[in-house]
Protein backbone atom coordinates (compact mmCIF):
# COMPACT_ATOMS: atom_id res chain seq x y z
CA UNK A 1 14.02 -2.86 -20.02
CA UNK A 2 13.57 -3.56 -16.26
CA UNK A 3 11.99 -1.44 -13.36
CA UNK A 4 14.72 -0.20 -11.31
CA UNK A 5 12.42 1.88 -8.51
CA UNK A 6 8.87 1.51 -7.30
CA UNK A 7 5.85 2.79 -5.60
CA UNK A 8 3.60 1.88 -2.97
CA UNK A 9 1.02 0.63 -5.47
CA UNK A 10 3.44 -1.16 -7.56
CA UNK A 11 4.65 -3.49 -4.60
CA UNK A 12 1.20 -4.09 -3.56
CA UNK A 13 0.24 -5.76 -6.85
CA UNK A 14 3.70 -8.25 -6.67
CA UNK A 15 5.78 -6.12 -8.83
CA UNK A 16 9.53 -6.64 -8.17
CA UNK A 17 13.11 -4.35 -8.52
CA UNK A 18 14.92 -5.75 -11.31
CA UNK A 19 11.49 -7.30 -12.96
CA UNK A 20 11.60 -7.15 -17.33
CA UNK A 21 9.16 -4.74 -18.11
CA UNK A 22 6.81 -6.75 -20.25
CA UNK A 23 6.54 -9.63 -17.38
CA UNK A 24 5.32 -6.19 -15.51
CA UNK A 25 3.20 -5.20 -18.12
CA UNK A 26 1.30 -8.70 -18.30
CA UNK A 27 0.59 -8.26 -14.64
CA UNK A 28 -0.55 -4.91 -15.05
CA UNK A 29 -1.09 -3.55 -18.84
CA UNK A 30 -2.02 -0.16 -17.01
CA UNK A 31 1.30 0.12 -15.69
CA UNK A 32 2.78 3.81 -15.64
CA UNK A 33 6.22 3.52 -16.53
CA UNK A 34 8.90 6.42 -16.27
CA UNK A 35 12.16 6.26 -18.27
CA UNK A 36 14.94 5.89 -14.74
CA UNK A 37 17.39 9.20 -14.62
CA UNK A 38 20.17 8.72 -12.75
CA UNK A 39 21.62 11.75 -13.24
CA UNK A 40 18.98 13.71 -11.53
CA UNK A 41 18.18 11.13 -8.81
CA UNK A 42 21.70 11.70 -7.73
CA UNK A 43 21.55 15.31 -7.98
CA UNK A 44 18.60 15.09 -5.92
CA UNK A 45 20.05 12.82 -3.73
CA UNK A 46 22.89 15.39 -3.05
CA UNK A 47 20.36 17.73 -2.61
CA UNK A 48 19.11 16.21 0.78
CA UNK A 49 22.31 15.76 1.43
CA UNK A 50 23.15 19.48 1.44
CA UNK A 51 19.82 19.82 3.36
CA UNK A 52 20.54 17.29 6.12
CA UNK A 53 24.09 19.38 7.01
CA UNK A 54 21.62 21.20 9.72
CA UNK A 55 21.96 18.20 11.93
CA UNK A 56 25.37 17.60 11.71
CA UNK A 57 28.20 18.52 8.84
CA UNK A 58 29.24 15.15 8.53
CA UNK A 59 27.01 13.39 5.98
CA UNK A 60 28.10 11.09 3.33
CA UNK A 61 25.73 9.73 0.60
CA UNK A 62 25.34 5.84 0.65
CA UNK A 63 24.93 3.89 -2.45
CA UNK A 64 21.32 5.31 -5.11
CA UNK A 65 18.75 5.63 -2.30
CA UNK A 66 20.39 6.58 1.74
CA UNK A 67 22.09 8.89 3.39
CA UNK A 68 24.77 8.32 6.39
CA UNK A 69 24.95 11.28 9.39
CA UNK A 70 27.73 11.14 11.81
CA UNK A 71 25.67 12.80 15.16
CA UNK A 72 28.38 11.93 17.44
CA UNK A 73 28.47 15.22 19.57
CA UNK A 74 24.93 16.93 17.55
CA UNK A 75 21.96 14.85 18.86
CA UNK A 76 22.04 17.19 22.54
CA UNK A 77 21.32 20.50 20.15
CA UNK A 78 18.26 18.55 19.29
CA UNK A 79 17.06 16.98 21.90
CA UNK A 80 18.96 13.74 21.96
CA UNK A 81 18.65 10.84 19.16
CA UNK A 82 15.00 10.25 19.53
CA UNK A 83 14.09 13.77 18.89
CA UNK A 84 16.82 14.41 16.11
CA UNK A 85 15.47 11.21 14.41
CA UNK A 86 11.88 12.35 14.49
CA UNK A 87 12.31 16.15 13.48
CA UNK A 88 14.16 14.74 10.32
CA UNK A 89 11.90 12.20 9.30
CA UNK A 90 8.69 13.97 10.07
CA UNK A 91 10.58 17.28 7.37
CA UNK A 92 11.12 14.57 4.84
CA UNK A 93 7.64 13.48 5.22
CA UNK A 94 6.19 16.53 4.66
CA UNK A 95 8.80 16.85 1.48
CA UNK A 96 6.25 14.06 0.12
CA UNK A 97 9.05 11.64 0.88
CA UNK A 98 8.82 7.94 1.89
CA UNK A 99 11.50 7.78 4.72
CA UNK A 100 12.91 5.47 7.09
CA UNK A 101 15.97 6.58 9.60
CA UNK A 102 18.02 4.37 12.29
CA UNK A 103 20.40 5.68 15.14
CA UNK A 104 23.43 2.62 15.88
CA UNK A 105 26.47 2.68 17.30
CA UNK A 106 28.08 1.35 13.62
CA UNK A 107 27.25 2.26 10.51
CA UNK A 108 26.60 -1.34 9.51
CA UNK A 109 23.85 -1.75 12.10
CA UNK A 110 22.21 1.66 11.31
CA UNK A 111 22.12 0.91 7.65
CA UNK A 112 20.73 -2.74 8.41
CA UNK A 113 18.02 -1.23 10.99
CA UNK A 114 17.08 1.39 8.15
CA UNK A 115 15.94 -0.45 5.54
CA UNK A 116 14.83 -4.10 7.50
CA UNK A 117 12.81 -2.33 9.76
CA UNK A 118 14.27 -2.15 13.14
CA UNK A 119 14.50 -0.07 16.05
CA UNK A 120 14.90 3.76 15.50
CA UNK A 121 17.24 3.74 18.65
CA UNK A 122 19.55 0.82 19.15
CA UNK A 123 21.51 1.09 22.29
CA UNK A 124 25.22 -0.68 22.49
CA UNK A 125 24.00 -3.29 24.33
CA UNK A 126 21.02 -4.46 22.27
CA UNK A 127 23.20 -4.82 19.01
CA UNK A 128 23.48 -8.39 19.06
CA UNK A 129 19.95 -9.30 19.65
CA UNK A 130 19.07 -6.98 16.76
CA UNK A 131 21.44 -8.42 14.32
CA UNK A 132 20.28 -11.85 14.99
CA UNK A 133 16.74 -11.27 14.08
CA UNK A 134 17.81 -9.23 10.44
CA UNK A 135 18.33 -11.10 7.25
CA UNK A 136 22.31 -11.39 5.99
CA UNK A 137 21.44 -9.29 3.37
CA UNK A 138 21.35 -6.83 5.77
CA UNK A 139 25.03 -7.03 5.82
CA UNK A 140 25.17 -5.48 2.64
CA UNK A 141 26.07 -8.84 0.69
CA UNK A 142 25.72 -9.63 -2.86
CA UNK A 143 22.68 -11.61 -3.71
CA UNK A 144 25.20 -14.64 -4.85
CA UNK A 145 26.42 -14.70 -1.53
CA UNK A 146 23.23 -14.59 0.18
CA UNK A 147 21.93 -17.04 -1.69
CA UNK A 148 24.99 -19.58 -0.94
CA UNK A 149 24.75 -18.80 2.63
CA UNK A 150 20.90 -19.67 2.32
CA UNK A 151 21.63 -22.77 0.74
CA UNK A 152 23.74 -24.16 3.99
CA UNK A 153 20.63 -23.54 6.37
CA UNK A 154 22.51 -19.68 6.86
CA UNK A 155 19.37 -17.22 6.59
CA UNK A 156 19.52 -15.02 9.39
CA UNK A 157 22.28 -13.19 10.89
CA UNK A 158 21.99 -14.89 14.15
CA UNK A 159 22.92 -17.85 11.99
CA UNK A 160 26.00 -16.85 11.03
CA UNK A 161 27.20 -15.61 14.49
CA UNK A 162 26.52 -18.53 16.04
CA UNK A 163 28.24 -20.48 13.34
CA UNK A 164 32.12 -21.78 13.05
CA UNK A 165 34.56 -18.85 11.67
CA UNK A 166 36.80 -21.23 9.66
CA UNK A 167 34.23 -23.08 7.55
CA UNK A 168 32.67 -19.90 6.35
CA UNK A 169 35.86 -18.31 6.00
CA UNK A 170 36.84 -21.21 3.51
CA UNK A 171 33.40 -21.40 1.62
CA UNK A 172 32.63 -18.14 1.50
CA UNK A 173 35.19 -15.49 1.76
CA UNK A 174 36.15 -13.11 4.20
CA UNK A 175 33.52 -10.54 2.91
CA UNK A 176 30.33 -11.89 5.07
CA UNK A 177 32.73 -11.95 8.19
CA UNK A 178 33.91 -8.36 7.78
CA UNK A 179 30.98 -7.23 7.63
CA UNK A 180 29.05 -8.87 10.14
CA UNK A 181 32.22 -7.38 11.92
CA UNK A 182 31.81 -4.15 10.95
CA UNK A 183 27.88 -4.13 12.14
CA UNK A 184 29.00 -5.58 15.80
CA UNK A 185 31.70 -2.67 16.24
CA UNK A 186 34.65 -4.84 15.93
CA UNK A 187 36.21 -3.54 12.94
CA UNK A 188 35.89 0.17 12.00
CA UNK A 189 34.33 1.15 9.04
CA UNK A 190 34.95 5.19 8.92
CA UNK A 191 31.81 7.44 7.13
CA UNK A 192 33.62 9.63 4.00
CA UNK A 193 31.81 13.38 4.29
CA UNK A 194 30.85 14.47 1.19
CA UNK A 195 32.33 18.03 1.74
CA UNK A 196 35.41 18.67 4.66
CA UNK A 197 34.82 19.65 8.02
CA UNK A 198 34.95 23.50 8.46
CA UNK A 199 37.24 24.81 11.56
CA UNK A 200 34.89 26.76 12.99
CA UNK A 201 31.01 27.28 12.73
CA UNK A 202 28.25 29.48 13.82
CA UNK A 203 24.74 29.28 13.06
CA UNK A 204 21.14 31.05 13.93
CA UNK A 205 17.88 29.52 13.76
CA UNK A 206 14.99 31.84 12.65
CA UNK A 207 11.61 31.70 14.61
CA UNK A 208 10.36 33.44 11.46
CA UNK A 209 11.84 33.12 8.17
CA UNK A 210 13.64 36.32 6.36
CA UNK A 211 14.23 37.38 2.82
CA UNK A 212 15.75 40.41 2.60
CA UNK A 213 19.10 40.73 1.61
CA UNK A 214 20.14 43.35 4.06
CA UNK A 215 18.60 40.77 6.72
CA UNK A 216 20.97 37.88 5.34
CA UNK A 217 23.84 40.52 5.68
CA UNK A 218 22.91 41.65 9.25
CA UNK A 219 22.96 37.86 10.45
CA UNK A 220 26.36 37.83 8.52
CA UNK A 221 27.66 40.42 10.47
CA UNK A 222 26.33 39.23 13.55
CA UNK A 223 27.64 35.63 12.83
CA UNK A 224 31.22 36.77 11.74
CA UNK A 225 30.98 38.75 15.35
CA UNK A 226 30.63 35.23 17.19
CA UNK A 227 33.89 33.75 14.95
CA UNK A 228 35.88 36.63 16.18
CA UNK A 229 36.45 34.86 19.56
CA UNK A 230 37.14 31.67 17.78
CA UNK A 231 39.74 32.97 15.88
CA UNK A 232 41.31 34.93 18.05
CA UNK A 233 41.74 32.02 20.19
CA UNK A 234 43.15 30.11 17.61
CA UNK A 235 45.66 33.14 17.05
CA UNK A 236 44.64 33.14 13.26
CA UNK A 237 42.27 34.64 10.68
CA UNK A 238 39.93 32.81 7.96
CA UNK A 239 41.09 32.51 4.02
CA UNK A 240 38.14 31.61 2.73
CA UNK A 241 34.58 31.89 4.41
CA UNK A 242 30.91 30.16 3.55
CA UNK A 243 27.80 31.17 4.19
CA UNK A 244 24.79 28.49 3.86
CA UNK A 245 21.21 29.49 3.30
CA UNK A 246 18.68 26.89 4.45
CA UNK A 247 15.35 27.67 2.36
CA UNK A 248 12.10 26.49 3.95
CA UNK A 249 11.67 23.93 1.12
CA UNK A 250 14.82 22.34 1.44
CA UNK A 251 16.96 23.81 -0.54
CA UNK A 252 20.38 25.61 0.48
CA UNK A 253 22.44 27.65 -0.96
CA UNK A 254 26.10 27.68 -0.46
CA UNK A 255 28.18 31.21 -0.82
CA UNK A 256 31.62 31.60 -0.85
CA UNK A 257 34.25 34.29 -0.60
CA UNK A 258 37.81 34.31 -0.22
CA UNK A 259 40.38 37.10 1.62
CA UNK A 260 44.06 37.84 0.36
CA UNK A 261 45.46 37.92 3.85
CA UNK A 262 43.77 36.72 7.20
CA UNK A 263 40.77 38.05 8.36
CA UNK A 264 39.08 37.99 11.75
CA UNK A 265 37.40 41.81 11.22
CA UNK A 266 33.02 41.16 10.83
CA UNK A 267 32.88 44.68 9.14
CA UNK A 268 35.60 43.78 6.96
CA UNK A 269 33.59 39.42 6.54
CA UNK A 270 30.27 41.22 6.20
CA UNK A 271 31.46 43.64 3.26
CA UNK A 272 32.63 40.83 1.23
CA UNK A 273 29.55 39.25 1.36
CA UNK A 274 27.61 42.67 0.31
CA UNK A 275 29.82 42.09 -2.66
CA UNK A 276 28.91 38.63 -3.38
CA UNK A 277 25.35 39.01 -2.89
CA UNK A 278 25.60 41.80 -5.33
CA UNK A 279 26.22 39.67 -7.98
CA UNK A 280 24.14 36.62 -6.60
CA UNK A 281 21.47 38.91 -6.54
CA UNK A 282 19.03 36.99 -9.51
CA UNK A 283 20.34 33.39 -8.75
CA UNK A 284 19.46 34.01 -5.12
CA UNK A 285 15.78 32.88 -4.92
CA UNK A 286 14.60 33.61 -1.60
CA UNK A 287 10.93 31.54 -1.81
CA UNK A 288 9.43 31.33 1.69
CA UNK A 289 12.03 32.77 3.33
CA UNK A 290 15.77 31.31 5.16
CA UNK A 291 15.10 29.30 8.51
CA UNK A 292 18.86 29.11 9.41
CA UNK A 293 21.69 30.81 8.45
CA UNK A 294 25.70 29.55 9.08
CA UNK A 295 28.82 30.54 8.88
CA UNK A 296 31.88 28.47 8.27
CA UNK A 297 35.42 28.88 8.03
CA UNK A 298 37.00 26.55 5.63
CA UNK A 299 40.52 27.84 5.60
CA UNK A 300 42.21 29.82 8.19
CA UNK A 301 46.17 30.86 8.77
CA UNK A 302 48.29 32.07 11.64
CA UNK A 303 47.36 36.02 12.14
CA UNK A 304 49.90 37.57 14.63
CA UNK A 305 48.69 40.80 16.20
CA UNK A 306 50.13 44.35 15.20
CA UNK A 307 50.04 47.52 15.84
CA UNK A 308 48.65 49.88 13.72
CA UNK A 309 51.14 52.10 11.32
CA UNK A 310 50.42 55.96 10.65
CA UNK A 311 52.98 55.56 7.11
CA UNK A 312 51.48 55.73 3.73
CA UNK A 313 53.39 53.12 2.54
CA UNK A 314 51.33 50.77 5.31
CA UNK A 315 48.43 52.70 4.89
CA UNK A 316 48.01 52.09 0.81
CA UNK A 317 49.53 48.06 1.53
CA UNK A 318 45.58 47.99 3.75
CA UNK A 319 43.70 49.48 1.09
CA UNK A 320 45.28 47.18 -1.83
CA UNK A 321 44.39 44.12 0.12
CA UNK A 322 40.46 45.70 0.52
CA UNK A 323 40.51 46.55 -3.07
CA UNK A 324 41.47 42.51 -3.49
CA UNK A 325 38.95 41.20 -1.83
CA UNK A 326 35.78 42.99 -2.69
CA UNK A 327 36.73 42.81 -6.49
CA UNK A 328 37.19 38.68 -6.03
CA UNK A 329 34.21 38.80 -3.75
CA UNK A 330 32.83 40.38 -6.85
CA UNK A 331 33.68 38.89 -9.71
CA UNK A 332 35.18 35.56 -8.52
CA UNK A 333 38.91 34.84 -7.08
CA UNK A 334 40.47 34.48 -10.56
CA UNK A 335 39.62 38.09 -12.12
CA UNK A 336 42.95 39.14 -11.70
CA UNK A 337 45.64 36.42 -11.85
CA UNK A 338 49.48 37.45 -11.94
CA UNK A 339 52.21 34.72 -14.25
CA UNK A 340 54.08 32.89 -11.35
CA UNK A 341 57.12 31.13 -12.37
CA UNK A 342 57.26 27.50 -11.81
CA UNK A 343 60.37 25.36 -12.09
CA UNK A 344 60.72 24.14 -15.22
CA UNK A 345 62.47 25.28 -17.97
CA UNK A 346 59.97 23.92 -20.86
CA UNK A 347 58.07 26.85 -22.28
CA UNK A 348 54.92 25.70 -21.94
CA UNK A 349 55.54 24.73 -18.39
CA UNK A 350 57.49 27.50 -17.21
CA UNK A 351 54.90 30.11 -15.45
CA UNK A 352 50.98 29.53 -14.09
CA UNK A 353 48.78 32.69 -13.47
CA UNK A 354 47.27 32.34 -10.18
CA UNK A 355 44.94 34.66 -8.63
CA UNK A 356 46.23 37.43 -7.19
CA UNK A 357 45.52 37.26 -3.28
CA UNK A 358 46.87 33.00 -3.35
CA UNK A 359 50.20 32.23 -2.31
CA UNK A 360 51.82 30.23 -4.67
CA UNK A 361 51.11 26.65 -4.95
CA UNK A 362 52.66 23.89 -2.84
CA UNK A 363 54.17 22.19 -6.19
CA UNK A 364 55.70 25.49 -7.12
CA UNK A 365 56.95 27.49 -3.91
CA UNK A 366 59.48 25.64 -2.68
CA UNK A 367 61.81 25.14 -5.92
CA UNK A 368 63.15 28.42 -7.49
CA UNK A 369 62.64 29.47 -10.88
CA UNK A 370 65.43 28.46 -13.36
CA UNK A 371 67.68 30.80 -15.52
CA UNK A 372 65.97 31.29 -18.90
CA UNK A 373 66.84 33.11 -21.73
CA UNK A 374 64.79 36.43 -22.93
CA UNK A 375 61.06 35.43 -23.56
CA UNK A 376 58.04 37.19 -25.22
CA UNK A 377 55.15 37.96 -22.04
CA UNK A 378 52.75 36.46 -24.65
CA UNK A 379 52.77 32.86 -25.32
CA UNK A 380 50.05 30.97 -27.27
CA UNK A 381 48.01 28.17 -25.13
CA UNK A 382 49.23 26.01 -28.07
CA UNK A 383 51.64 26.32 -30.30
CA UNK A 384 50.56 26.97 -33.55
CA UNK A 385 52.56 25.25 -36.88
CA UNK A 386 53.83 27.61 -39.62
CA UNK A 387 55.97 27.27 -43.12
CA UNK A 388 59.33 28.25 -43.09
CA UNK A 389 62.32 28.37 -45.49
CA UNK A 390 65.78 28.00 -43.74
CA UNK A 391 68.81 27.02 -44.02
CA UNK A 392 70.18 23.37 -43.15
CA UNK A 393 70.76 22.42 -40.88
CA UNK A 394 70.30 24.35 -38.15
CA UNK A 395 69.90 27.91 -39.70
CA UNK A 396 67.47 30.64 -38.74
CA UNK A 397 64.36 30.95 -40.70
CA UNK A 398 64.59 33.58 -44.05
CA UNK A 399 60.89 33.29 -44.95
CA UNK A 400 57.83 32.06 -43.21
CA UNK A 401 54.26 31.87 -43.36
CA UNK A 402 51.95 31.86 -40.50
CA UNK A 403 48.23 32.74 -40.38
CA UNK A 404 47.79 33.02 -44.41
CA UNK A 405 50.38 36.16 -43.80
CA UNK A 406 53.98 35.77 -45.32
CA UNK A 407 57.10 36.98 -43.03
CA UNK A 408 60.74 38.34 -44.43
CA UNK A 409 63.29 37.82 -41.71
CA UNK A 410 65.15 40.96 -41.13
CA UNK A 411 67.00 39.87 -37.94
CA UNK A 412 67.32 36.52 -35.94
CA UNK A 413 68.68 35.62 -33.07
CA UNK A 414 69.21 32.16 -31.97
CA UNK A 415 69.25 29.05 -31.54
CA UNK A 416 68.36 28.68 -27.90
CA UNK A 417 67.90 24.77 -27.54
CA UNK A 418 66.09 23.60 -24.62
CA UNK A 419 65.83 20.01 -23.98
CA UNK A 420 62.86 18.04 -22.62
CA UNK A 421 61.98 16.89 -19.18
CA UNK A 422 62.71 13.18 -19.63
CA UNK A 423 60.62 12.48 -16.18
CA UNK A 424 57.58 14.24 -17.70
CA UNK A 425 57.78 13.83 -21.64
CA UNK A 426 59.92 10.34 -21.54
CA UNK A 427 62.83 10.09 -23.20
CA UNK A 428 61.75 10.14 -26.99
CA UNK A 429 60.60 13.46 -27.54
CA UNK A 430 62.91 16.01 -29.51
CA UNK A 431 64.32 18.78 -28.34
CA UNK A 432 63.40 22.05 -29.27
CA UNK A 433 66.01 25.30 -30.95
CA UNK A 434 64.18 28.56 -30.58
CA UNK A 435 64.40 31.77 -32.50
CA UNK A 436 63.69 34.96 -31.46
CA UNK A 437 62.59 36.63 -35.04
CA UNK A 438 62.08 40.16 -36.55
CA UNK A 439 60.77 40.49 -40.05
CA UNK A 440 60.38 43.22 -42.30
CA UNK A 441 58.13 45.32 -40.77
CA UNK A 442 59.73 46.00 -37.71
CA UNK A 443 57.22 42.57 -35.94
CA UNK A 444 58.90 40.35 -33.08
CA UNK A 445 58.34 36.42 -33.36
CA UNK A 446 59.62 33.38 -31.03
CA UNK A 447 59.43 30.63 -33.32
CA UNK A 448 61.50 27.03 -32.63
CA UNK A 449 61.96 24.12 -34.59
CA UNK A 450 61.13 20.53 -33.12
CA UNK A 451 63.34 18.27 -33.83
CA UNK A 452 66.94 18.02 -35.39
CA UNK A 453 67.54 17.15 -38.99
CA UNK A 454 69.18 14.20 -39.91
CA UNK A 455 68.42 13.10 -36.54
CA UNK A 456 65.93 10.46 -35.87
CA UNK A 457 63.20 9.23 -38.40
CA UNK A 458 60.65 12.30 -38.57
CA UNK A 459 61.47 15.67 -40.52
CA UNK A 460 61.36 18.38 -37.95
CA UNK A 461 58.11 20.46 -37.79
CA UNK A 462 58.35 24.36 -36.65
CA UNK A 463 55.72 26.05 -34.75
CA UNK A 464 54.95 29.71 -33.43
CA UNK A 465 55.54 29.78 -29.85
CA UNK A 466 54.37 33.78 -28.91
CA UNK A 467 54.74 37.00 -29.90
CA UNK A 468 56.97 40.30 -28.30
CA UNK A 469 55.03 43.16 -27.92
C-alpha cells in the first residue's frame, strides 16, 4: 500500500507520492487515508475536460492529473492569454480545486511551466531562458533517466543544452534529446483532442442563467438560424447536430440528434431537438441554470438547391423523411433499422440492419450483393445445434429434434453447400450443406450440416440456422 495523491497538509509534514503507507503512518499515526479510485478520478478528469471545451474545442487530457488546450485562434474571444488563463483558473478555484495553468508556444514548455512553477505567459523569445532554469524532469523523463543525467553533473535543463549532443546521445538515448526538442519548438509534438473538431459552431453566453426547456429550445432555434449562413456557404446541410449545455457548476451536457437527409432548415433543427428533450426530460438536471449554450455540426453533406414540387409523390417523399427524424430524435437513430445486404455469401455474414435514415456503410456500398439461394427473413443470432436422423452421406434429414420438440420431415429441399471465406475463417473450417425443411405440420426450417462425413477427423455437427414464416 502506497499513497498515490496528496494534500496540502500531507506535504507539509514530509509525506511523499509513492511513500509505503506504514512509513506514512509512523510519521503521522493520525493519517486519513482514502482507498485511490482511478476509475472515477478519470471520469472526473474527463469531466473538466468537457467543461474546459468553452475556451477552445481542442482539449486533450494529459497523463492522471492535467489537461492540454490548443488556444491558437480562441485567446482574442477572451481577452488574450492573460485573461483566458485567469478566468479559467480563478472557475477552478472556486470548484474547490488546487490549479496551476501555463500559456507556451509548445506543449513541452507549457506542461514544464505548469507544474515547476513558471511563468503563466511565456513569450517565443523567452523559451530558452525558461527551460534553463527548470529541472530535466520537466522534460517529462523517467526518474531512471533523471537520475543518470544527475549523476554526470546534468541537473538542470540549461545543463543539458549547453552540453555535447553525441555523448548524451550515446549514454543516454535519444529520449532526453527529443524532448528537450520538443519543449524548444524544434520538433512537433501534435495535441490528440479528445472528441473531433465540429465544422461549424455557434454559441451564446447568458448574462443570466436559464432553465426552462422552451428557453434551451428558443436559443436552439436562434443558434441553428446563425448555421444557416454557414451552411449555405458551404453548399451543404448537417447529418448529425450537438447541442452542449454548460451548467453553472461545471457540468455539461452533450445532446445529439441525427437527420436522414441534409438539413440547413432551424424550424426543421429546432423540432428535432423538441423531440430529444422530450425524452431527456428527467436526465436533464437543470441546477442553477445554463451559462452558455452551442451548437455544433459534426457531420454535414453536399445539399444542392431545388425547387419545390407540387406532386404527391414529392410531397409524401418530405413527410417520410420528417417522420424519420423526429422518431430517431425520439427514440434514438437505431429504432427502425432495415437488413442491408453485404457481400458475402456466408449466412451469418450476408445482411446488417442499419438504421433507416444511414447510407450504407463504406465496407458494404461499394461491392454488390452476391447471388444466393432462397433464404428464411429470420435467422437466429447463433445458430442453435439440434438431433437429426439422416441418411449417409449426404441425405436430407427424416427426423430431428430441436428445442425438446421432435420434427417429421415431410419435404426437403437441398443441399445448398456454401463454402467458407478462407480470408476470414482460414482455410480449415468445413463447409456447410443447407436444407430448407418442412415437417409434418405444415412448419418451414433451414437447417445445414457442418462438415462432410468421411471427410476430415470430426463427425459433422448440424445446427438450426432460421425459420420461414
Amino acid at each position: 500500500m502506497r499513497l498515490t495523491a496528496l494534500d496540502e497538509a500531507a506535504e507539509a509534514i514530509g509525506l511523499r507520492i509513492g511513500q509505503g503507507l506504514a512509513e506514512a503512518r509512523a510519521i503521522c499515526p493520525n493519517l486519513d487515508v482514502i482507498e485511490a479510485d482511478a476509475d472515477a478520478d478519470r471520469a472526473f478528469l474527463d469531466a473538466l475536460a468537457d467543461w474546459c471545451d468553452r475556451y477552445t474545442p481542442l482539449v486533450a487530457v494529459d497523463d492522471e492529473n492535467g489537461l492540454m488546450l490548443d488556444i491558437s485562434g480562441c485567446a482574442h474571444l477572451f481577452g488574450g492569454e492573460e485573461k483566458l488563463v485567469d478566468d479559467l483558473v480563478r472557475r477552478l478555484t472556486c470548484f474547490g480545486l488546487d490549479v496551476c495553468g501555463s500559456v507556451a508556444p509548445t506543449p513541452g514548455l507549457a506542461w514544464a511551466a505548469a507544474r515547476f512553477c513558471g511563468p503563466a505567459i511565456i513569450p517565443p523569445a523567452d523559451v530558452p531562458a525558461v527551460l534553463a532554469s527548470l529541472p530535466v524532469k520537466a522534460l517529462r523523463l523517467a526518474s531512471e533517466t533523471c537520475l543518470k543525467l544527475a549523476k554526470v553533473g546534468l541537473k538542470q535543463i540549461g545543463d543539458l543544452m549547453t552540453a555535447p549532443r553525441g555523448p548524451i546521445m550515446r549514454r543516454f538515448g535519444p529520449e532526453p534529446l527529443l524532448r528537450l526538442d520538443r519543449a524548444m519548438g524544434r520538433e512537433g509534438e501534435p495535441i490528440s483532442p479528445r472528441r473531433p473538431l465540429a465544422m461549424l459552431s455557434v454559441e451564446r453566453r447568458l448574462a443570466e442563467p436559464i432553465s426552462m426547456e422552451t428557453q434551451i429550445l428558443d436559443l436552439a432555434g436562434r443558434l441553428a438560424c446563425g448555421l444557416k449562413a454557414g451552411l449555405q456557404a458551404r453548399g451543404e446541410g448537417g447529418r448529425l447536430f450537438e447541442l452542449l449545455l454548460f451548467r453553472v457548476d461545471g457540468r455539461v451536457f452533450r445532446i445529439e440528434v441525427g437527420t436522414s437527409a441534409p438539413l440547413n432548415d432551424a424550424a426543421r433543427i429546432r423540432s428535432l431537438f423538441s423531440e430529444r428533450l422530450s425524452v431527456l426530460r428527467d436526465d436533464l438536471d437543470a441546477g442553477f441554470g445554463f451559462e452558455l449554450i452551442r451548437l455544433n455540426v459534426l457531420r454535414s453533406e453536399s445539399l444542392s438547391p431545388s425547387q419545390p414540387h407540387f406532386d404527391q409523390e414529392a410531397e409524401a417523399e418530405g413527410r417520410f423523411g420528417r417522420f424519420l427524424d423526429q422518431v430517431s430524435a425520439r427514440l434514438g437513430p437505431r429504432c427502425l433499422t432495415v437488413p442491408t445486404a453485404l457481400a458475402s455469401h456466408w449466412p451469418d455474414r450476408a445482411a446488417l440492419l442499419q438504421p433507416l435514415g444511414d447510407g450504407l456503410p463504406s465496407h458494404a456500398a461499394p461491392l454488390p450483393a452476391p447471388q444466393r439461394g432462397v433464404r428464411p427473413l429470420r435467422l437466429f443470432a447463433r445458430p442453435e445445434p439440434v438431433e437429426v436422423t439422416a441418411e449417409l452421406p449426404d441425405g436430407p434429414p427424416a427426423l430431428f429434434r430441436w428445442r425438446r420438440s421432435r420434427h417429421r420431415v415431410a419435404r426437403a429441399e437441398g443441399p445448398e453447400r456454401v463454402a467458407p471465406e478462407w480470408w476470414v475463417d482460414g482455410e480449415t473450417r468445413p463447409p456447410r450443406d443447407y436444407f430448407r425443411i418442412e415437417d409434418s405440420a405444415g412448419h418451414r426450417f433451414w437447417l445445414f450440416r457442418e462438415g462432410l462425413y468421411e471427410r476430415g477427423p470430426d463427425h459433422p455437427e448440424w445446427y438450426m440456422q432460421g425459420v420461414f414464416s
